[in-house]
């Protein structure tokens, strides 16, 4: 697809859900809204949200856990229904992002080539949120960034039949609403609107917000080489993705919410799969390693320090500043995206 066709495709894919939201608001104003609409909206938001967070992101991109092929395909299919593009392209984009996060080559950093001040910040947020999708030159090559996934036939099929599966994700909530209401065709239509297009709009902008807001606003627990932030108020609707600084510190971790109070719905799902023996090789971060990173010590320079010294750095890490600067380039190995 050339640049012009690509831009028109992205524009259409962005405008259709937006127009659907406007239509849904008009129906709300006229009190045309039923319980079945709530059911299919919440259900499909959960399905597609887990598809992106657990499936596309943690399972495919970072290989945070292994599972049986039917579950793997189901999670990837749920991700396609979110309307965020083919799994192979999505994973390639994200692996590239981690390799050069907030540096030249990052497809959706809000910090590159933008003028200082409010105007530049807004331009960066727009680029990271949605603008980068319009540039065909920023499309990442799956053969370069995720050849392991390209070898999987189901993922190739889902990528090649993107529009069909995405459309099925719009029709499915309509059929469900139709069945729930005993054959009310109006409920079927509004179910497609709320559980299909409005839900796609909501889940997409939640993901986009992690890319944009999650690199500008929020708290930094770990001293990573990028500008990632933890955005607590986005954690629940993003299924745990908004613990973004945690994630950039430990990309392969199956759990992004690393404190007991950090809600991470995808981590709960992965834990449930593991407890029922439907998932294995779940990547967990050793508490000592996490403690060292939070103190500002990478695993690269930790080898030359004893545990007592590492713990002391929690109180005063200033003496380690020079060593941390020297190790920043070596810290690239912490990406662990493959």
Tab-separated table of C-alpha atoms in Angstrom:
chain	number	residue	atom	x	y	z
A	1	UNK	CA	0.000	0.000	0.000
A	2	UNK	CA	1.481	3.356	-1.047
A	3	UNK	CA	1.597	6.384	1.233
A	4	UNK	CA	-1.567	8.021	-0.095
A	5	UNK	CA	-3.694	4.878	0.173
A	6	UNK	CA	-2.236	4.200	3.602
A	7	UNK	CA	-3.251	7.646	4.870
A	8	UNK	CA	-6.786	7.270	3.519
A	9	UNK	CA	-7.077	3.836	5.129
A	10	UNK	CA	-5.957	5.145	8.532
A	11	UNK	CA	-8.246	8.163	8.182
A	12	UNK	CA	-11.230	5.942	7.459
A	13	UNK	CA	-10.350	3.533	10.259
A	14	UNK	CA	-10.159	6.494	12.653
A	15	UNK	CA	-13.248	8.388	11.486
A	16	UNK	CA	-15.734	5.506	11.328
A	17	UNK	CA	-15.568	4.738	15.084
A	18	UNK	CA	-15.603	8.483	15.835
A	19	UNK	CA	-18.771	8.959	13.766
A	20	UNK	CA	-20.246	5.946	15.559
A	21	UNK	CA	-19.568	7.631	18.909
A	22	UNK	CA	-21.411	10.732	17.696
A	23	UNK	CA	-24.335	8.553	16.632
A	24	UNK	CA	-24.338	6.763	19.974
A	25	UNK	CA	-24.458	10.095	21.807
A	26	UNK	CA	-27.466	11.091	19.708
A	27	UNK	CA	-29.209	7.847	20.655
A	28	UNK	CA	-28.430	8.468	24.311
A	29	UNK	CA	-29.900	11.961	24.039
A	30	UNK	CA	-33.089	10.413	22.707
A	31	UNK	CA	-33.015	7.689	25.375
A	32	UNK	CA	-32.526	4.926	22.805
A	33	UNK	CA	-30.259	2.743	24.914
A	34	UNK	CA	-30.926	-0.628	26.524
A	35	UNK	CA	-29.398	-3.025	29.005
A	36	UNK	CA	-28.196	-5.251	26.184
A	37	UNK	CA	-26.070	-2.364	24.887
A	38	UNK	CA	-24.306	-2.156	28.254
A	39	UNK	CA	-23.725	-5.910	28.297
A	40	UNK	CA	-22.178	-6.131	24.839
A	41	UNK	CA	-20.121	-2.956	25.328
A	42	UNK	CA	-18.554	-4.203	28.567
A	43	UNK	CA	-18.122	-7.757	27.295
A	44	UNK	CA	-16.520	-6.816	23.974
A	45	UNK	CA	-14.354	-4.155	25.625
A	46	UNK	CA	-13.012	-6.879	27.914
A	47	UNK	CA	-12.508	-9.343	25.053
A	48	UNK	CA	-10.648	-6.902	22.821
A	49	UNK	CA	-8.802	-5.319	25.757
A	50	UNK	CA	-7.416	-8.656	26.876
A	51	UNK	CA	-6.720	-9.442	23.226
A	52	UNK	CA	-4.444	-6.408	22.955
A	53	UNK	CA	-2.902	-6.376	26.433
A	54	UNK	CA	-2.553	-10.102	27.121
A	55	UNK	CA	-2.474	-11.359	23.535
A	56	UNK	CA	-0.762	-8.889	21.232
A	57	UNK	CA	1.460	-7.310	23.877
A	58	UNK	CA	2.522	-9.762	26.554
A	59	UNK	CA	2.070	-13.067	24.725
A	60	UNK	CA	3.194	-12.220	21.182
A	61	UNK	CA	5.456	-9.185	21.443
A	62	UNK	CA	7.295	-9.963	24.687
A	63	UNK	CA	6.719	-13.712	25.049
A	64	UNK	CA	5.894	-13.263	28.715
A	65	UNK	CA	4.212	-16.655	28.877
A	66	UNK	CA	3.460	-19.738	26.810
A	67	UNK	CA	0.062	-21.312	26.279
A	68	UNK	CA	-1.709	-23.868	24.132
A	69	UNK	CA	-2.238	-23.069	20.468
A	70	UNK	CA	-6.064	-22.688	20.661
A	71	UNK	CA	-5.721	-20.120	23.476
A	72	UNK	CA	-2.906	-18.383	21.610
A	73	UNK	CA	-5.057	-18.105	18.485
A	74	UNK	CA	-8.098	-16.988	20.511
A	75	UNK	CA	-6.155	-14.185	22.212
A	76	UNK	CA	-4.658	-13.051	18.913
A	77	UNK	CA	-8.111	-13.089	17.285
A	78	UNK	CA	-9.499	-10.992	20.134
A	79	UNK	CA	-6.652	-8.558	19.496
A	80	UNK	CA	-7.567	-8.256	15.822
A	81	UNK	CA	-11.159	-7.476	16.839
A	82	UNK	CA	-9.837	-4.421	18.702
A	83	UNK	CA	-9.216	-2.785	15.333
A	84	UNK	CA	-5.540	-1.981	15.932
A	85	UNK	CA	-4.188	-3.722	12.881
A	86	UNK	CA	-2.555	-7.078	12.134
A	87	UNK	CA	-0.765	-8.891	14.964
A	88	UNK	CA	2.486	-9.117	12.999
A	89	UNK	CA	2.651	-5.369	12.311
A	90	UNK	CA	1.577	-4.521	15.876
A	91	UNK	CA	4.290	-6.705	17.388
A	92	UNK	CA	6.918	-5.365	14.978
A	93	UNK	CA	6.037	-1.777	15.892
A	94	UNK	CA	6.256	-2.499	19.586
A	95	UNK	CA	9.516	-4.418	19.479
A	96	UNK	CA	11.071	-1.585	17.492
A	97	UNK	CA	9.702	0.908	20.025
A	98	UNK	CA	11.428	-0.912	22.877
A	99	UNK	CA	14.748	-1.113	21.074
A	100	UNK	CA	14.931	2.655	20.545
A	101	UNK	CA	12.348	4.031	22.993
A	102	UNK	CA	12.278	7.848	22.870
A	103	UNK	CA	15.331	7.864	20.614
A	104	UNK	CA	15.670	8.386	16.837
A	105	UNK	CA	13.844	5.538	15.129
A	106	UNK	CA	11.085	5.192	17.731
A	107	UNK	CA	7.886	5.216	15.631
A	108	UNK	CA	5.709	6.872	18.273
A	109	UNK	CA	7.818	8.863	20.707
A	110	UNK	CA	6.332	12.228	21.785
A	111	UNK	CA	9.823	13.613	22.421
A	112	UNK	CA	11.573	13.659	19.029
A	113	UNK	CA	11.974	16.661	16.713
A	114	UNK	CA	9.362	18.827	18.410
A	115	UNK	CA	9.957	22.411	19.471
A	116	UNK	CA	10.110	23.175	23.207
A	117	UNK	CA	7.139	24.573	25.060
A	118	UNK	CA	3.415	23.913	25.075
A	119	UNK	CA	3.045	23.792	21.291
A	120	UNK	CA	5.805	21.235	20.942
A	121	UNK	CA	4.393	19.127	23.756
A	122	UNK	CA	0.968	19.061	22.104
A	123	UNK	CA	2.521	18.174	18.743
A	124	UNK	CA	4.459	15.351	20.363
A	125	UNK	CA	1.376	14.024	22.122
A	126	UNK	CA	-0.598	14.070	18.859
A	127	UNK	CA	2.182	12.244	17.026
A	128	UNK	CA	2.518	9.574	19.723
A	129	UNK	CA	-1.237	9.183	20.141
A	130	UNK	CA	-2.422	8.897	16.551
A	131	UNK	CA	-0.399	10.988	14.108
A	132	UNK	CA	2.384	8.459	13.596
A	133	UNK	CA	-0.070	5.938	12.159
A	134	UNK	CA	-0.563	8.127	9.075
A	135	UNK	CA	3.108	7.877	8.047
A	136	UNK	CA	3.633	4.734	5.978
A	137	UNK	CA	7.392	5.154	6.381
A	138	UNK	CA	7.031	4.384	10.084
A	139	UNK	CA	5.555	0.943	9.389
A	140	UNK	CA	7.837	-1.667	10.967
A	141	UNK	CA	8.896	-4.768	9.028
A	142	UNK	CA	7.714	-8.004	10.710
A	143	UNK	CA	10.463	-10.004	9.000
A	144	UNK	CA	13.039	-7.828	10.742
A	145	UNK	CA	11.456	-7.409	14.164
A	146	UNK	CA	9.364	-10.545	14.693
A	147	UNK	CA	10.461	-13.352	12.330
A	148	UNK	CA	9.512	-15.824	15.067
A	149	UNK	CA	5.879	-14.723	14.763
A	150	UNK	CA	5.901	-14.628	10.963
A	151	UNK	CA	6.558	-18.368	11.019
A	152	UNK	CA	3.205	-18.975	12.740
A	153	UNK	CA	0.540	-19.763	10.154
A	154	UNK	CA	-2.473	-18.631	12.278
A	155	UNK	CA	-0.871	-15.214	12.815
A	156	UNK	CA	-0.207	-14.844	9.097
A	157	UNK	CA	-3.827	-15.774	8.368
A	158	UNK	CA	-5.150	-13.230	10.866
A	159	UNK	CA	-2.881	-10.551	9.401
A	160	UNK	CA	-3.974	-11.332	5.854
A	161	UNK	CA	-7.686	-11.393	6.775
A	162	UNK	CA	-7.607	-8.332	9.009
A	163	UNK	CA	-10.747	-6.626	7.676
A	164	UNK	CA	-12.810	-9.822	7.831
A	165	UNK	CA	-11.936	-10.551	11.465
A	166	UNK	CA	-12.316	-6.908	12.510
A	167	UNK	CA	-15.749	-6.795	10.865
A	168	UNK	CA	-16.679	-9.988	12.700
A	169	UNK	CA	-15.849	-8.135	15.907
A	170	UNK	CA	-18.496	-5.552	14.987
A	171	UNK	CA	-21.172	-8.045	13.924
A	172	UNK	CA	-20.686	-10.392	16.891
A	173	UNK	CA	-22.002	-8.007	19.601
A	174	UNK	CA	-25.009	-7.282	17.394
A	175	UNK	CA	-25.820	-10.983	17.163
A	176	UNK	CA	-25.320	-11.349	20.909
A	177	UNK	CA	-27.637	-8.416	21.690
A	178	UNK	CA	-30.215	-9.831	19.261
A	179	UNK	CA	-30.103	-13.182	21.079
A	180	UNK	CA	-30.183	-11.638	24.561
A	181	UNK	CA	-33.330	-9.659	23.769
A	182	UNK	CA	-35.190	-12.568	22.228
A	183	UNK	CA	-34.823	-11.439	18.628
A	184	UNK	CA	-35.143	-7.647	18.834
A	185	UNK	CA	-33.521	-6.406	15.618
A	186	UNK	CA	-33.217	-2.868	16.985
A	187	UNK	CA	-31.179	-4.222	19.895
A	188	UNK	CA	-29.044	-6.052	17.349
A	189	UNK	CA	-28.288	-2.819	15.498
A	190	UNK	CA	-27.523	-0.809	18.614
A	191	UNK	CA	-25.450	-3.734	19.875
A	192	UNK	CA	-23.259	-3.444	16.783
A	193	UNK	CA	-22.953	0.276	17.438
A	194	UNK	CA	-22.045	0.083	21.141
A	195	UNK	CA	-20.301	-3.272	21.356
A	196	UNK	CA	-18.694	-2.868	17.948
A	197	UNK	CA	-17.719	0.605	16.770
A	198	UNK	CA	-17.947	2.582	20.024
A	199	UNK	CA	-15.993	-0.140	21.789
A	200	UNK	CA	-13.281	-0.014	19.087
A	201	UNK	CA	-13.022	3.754	19.564
A	202	UNK	CA	-12.650	3.397	23.334
A	203	UNK	CA	-10.122	0.556	23.375
A	204	UNK	CA	-8.028	2.127	20.621
A	205	UNK	CA	-7.691	5.472	22.340
A	206	UNK	CA	-6.890	3.714	25.593
A	207	UNK	CA	-3.962	2.001	23.866
A	208	UNK	CA	-2.936	5.231	22.144
A	209	UNK	CA	-2.971	7.006	25.519
A	210	UNK	CA	-0.389	4.573	26.867
A	211	UNK	CA	1.912	5.575	23.983
A	212	UNK	CA	1.309	9.306	24.390
A	213	UNK	CA	0.294	10.118	27.975
A	214	UNK	CA	2.441	7.259	29.281
A	215	UNK	CA	5.600	8.933	27.985
A	216	UNK	CA	4.816	12.475	29.173
A	217	UNK	CA	2.737	12.466	32.381
A	218	UNK	CA	2.920	10.311	35.486
A	219	UNK	CA	5.398	8.840	37.942
A	220	UNK	CA	8.769	7.234	37.207
A	221	UNK	CA	9.621	4.494	39.697
A	222	UNK	CA	12.550	3.164	37.679
A	223	UNK	CA	15.391	5.088	36.057
A	224	UNK	CA	14.979	3.783	32.508
A	225	UNK	CA	16.722	5.158	29.412
A	226	UNK	CA	13.406	6.464	28.040
A	227	UNK	CA	10.657	8.779	29.312
A	228	UNK	CA	8.088	6.119	30.257
A	229	UNK	CA	5.691	6.880	33.124
A	230	UNK	CA	3.244	5.034	35.349
A	231	UNK	CA	-0.242	6.514	34.912
A	232	UNK	CA	-2.329	5.116	37.762
A	233	UNK	CA	-5.734	6.436	36.645
A	234	UNK	CA	-5.380	4.623	33.299
A	235	UNK	CA	-4.391	1.283	34.819
A	236	UNK	CA	-7.853	-0.286	35.152
A	237	UNK	CA	-9.299	0.563	31.700
A	238	UNK	CA	-5.958	-0.312	30.059
A	239	UNK	CA	-5.843	-3.758	31.730
A	240	UNK	CA	-2.584	-2.854	33.479
A	241	UNK	CA	-0.790	-1.395	30.461
A	242	UNK	CA	-0.560	2.057	32.033
A	243	UNK	CA	2.075	0.867	34.526
A	244	UNK	CA	4.294	1.827	31.651
A	245	UNK	CA	7.502	2.741	33.458
A	246	UNK	CA	7.376	-0.618	35.240
A	247	UNK	CA	6.994	-2.270	31.859
A	248	UNK	CA	9.914	-0.443	30.273
A	249	UNK	CA	12.117	-1.398	33.220
A	250	UNK	CA	11.166	-5.079	32.842
A	251	UNK	CA	9.684	-5.554	29.345
A	252	UNK	CA	9.309	-9.333	29.495
A	253	UNK	CA	7.560	-9.394	32.850
A	254	UNK	CA	4.082	-10.892	32.658
A	255	UNK	CA	3.053	-8.492	35.396
A	256	UNK	CA	3.184	-4.732	34.812
A	257	UNK	CA	1.609	-3.770	38.125
A	258	UNK	CA	4.475	-4.676	40.444
A	259	UNK	CA	3.033	-3.521	43.757
A	260	UNK	CA	0.024	-5.163	45.414
A	261	UNK	CA	-2.033	-2.012	44.886
A	262	UNK	CA	-1.174	-1.663	41.189
A	263	UNK	CA	-4.208	-3.153	39.443
A	264	UNK	CA	-3.216	-5.279	36.457
A	265	UNK	CA	-6.094	-7.231	34.925
A	266	UNK	CA	-3.921	-8.924	32.307
A	267	UNK	CA	-1.586	-10.212	35.007
A	268	UNK	CA	-4.620	-11.658	36.799
A	269	UNK	CA	-5.709	-13.411	33.604
A	270	UNK	CA	-2.222	-14.844	33.033
A	271	UNK	CA	-2.085	-15.977	36.678
A	272	UNK	CA	-5.473	-17.674	36.257
A	273	UNK	CA	-4.292	-19.449	33.112
A	274	UNK	CA	-1.169	-20.602	34.915
A	275	UNK	CA	-3.106	-21.878	37.947
A	276	UNK	CA	-5.370	-23.907	35.657
A	277	UNK	CA	-2.300	-25.244	33.814
A	278	UNK	CA	-3.236	-23.430	30.632
A	279	UNK	CA	-0.126	-21.236	30.722
A	280	UNK	CA	3.492	-21.891	31.617
A	281	UNK	CA	6.934	-20.279	31.424
A	282	UNK	CA	5.398	-17.158	32.948
A	283	UNK	CA	8.122	-14.516	33.216
A	284	UNK	CA	8.479	-13.094	36.713
A	285	UNK	CA	10.984	-10.584	38.025
A	286	UNK	CA	13.110	-11.525	41.014
A	287	UNK	CA	12.308	-9.168	43.931
A	288	UNK	CA	16.005	-8.464	44.519
A	289	UNK	CA	16.474	-7.450	40.901
A	290	UNK	CA	13.415	-5.213	41.102
A	291	UNK	CA	14.735	-3.669	44.299
A	292	UNK	CA	18.060	-2.936	42.641
A	293	UNK	CA	16.443	-1.292	39.638
A	294	UNK	CA	14.232	0.828	41.852
A	295	UNK	CA	17.362	1.941	43.699
A	296	UNK	CA	18.809	3.010	40.368
A	297	UNK	CA	21.169	0.097	39.758
A	298	UNK	CA	21.001	-1.857	36.522
A	299	UNK	CA	21.744	-5.549	36.262
A	300	UNK	CA	24.779	-4.620	34.169
A	301	UNK	CA	26.706	-2.863	36.937
A	302	UNK	CA	25.167	-4.883	39.758
A	303	UNK	CA	27.609	-7.734	39.192
A	304	UNK	CA	30.428	-5.722	40.756
A	305	UNK	CA	28.485	-4.866	43.927
A	306	UNK	CA	27.547	-6.932	46.955
A	307	UNK	CA	23.971	-7.004	48.242
A	308	UNK	CA	24.714	-4.772	51.216
A	309	UNK	CA	26.039	-2.050	48.940
A	310	UNK	CA	23.043	-2.404	46.651
A	311	UNK	CA	20.611	-2.003	49.536
A	312	UNK	CA	22.471	1.049	50.766
A	313	UNK	CA	21.882	2.718	47.425
A	314	UNK	CA	18.194	2.969	48.282
A	315	UNK	CA	19.149	5.640	50.803
A	316	UNK	CA	21.866	7.317	48.795
A	317	UNK	CA	22.514	6.482	45.158
A	318	UNK	CA	24.517	9.599	44.371
A	319	UNK	CA	27.893	7.778	44.492
A	320	UNK	CA	26.609	5.455	41.783
A	321	UNK	CA	25.718	8.230	39.352
A	322	UNK	CA	28.945	7.993	37.396
A	323	UNK	CA	28.699	4.219	37.074
A	324	UNK	CA	25.065	4.498	35.974
A	325	UNK	CA	25.998	6.943	33.219
A	326	UNK	CA	28.767	4.632	32.020
A	327	UNK	CA	26.339	1.706	31.932
A	328	UNK	CA	23.497	3.414	30.049
A	329	UNK	CA	24.526	2.016	26.683
A	330	UNK	CA	24.880	-1.462	28.157
A	331	UNK	CA	21.396	-1.116	29.641
A	332	UNK	CA	19.993	-1.638	26.148
A	333	UNK	CA	20.140	-5.367	26.897
A	334	UNK	CA	17.334	-4.834	29.400
A	335	UNK	CA	14.870	-4.490	26.550
A	336	UNK	CA	14.534	-8.283	26.298
A	337	UNK	CA	11.863	-8.019	23.624
A	338	UNK	CA	12.644	-11.269	21.885
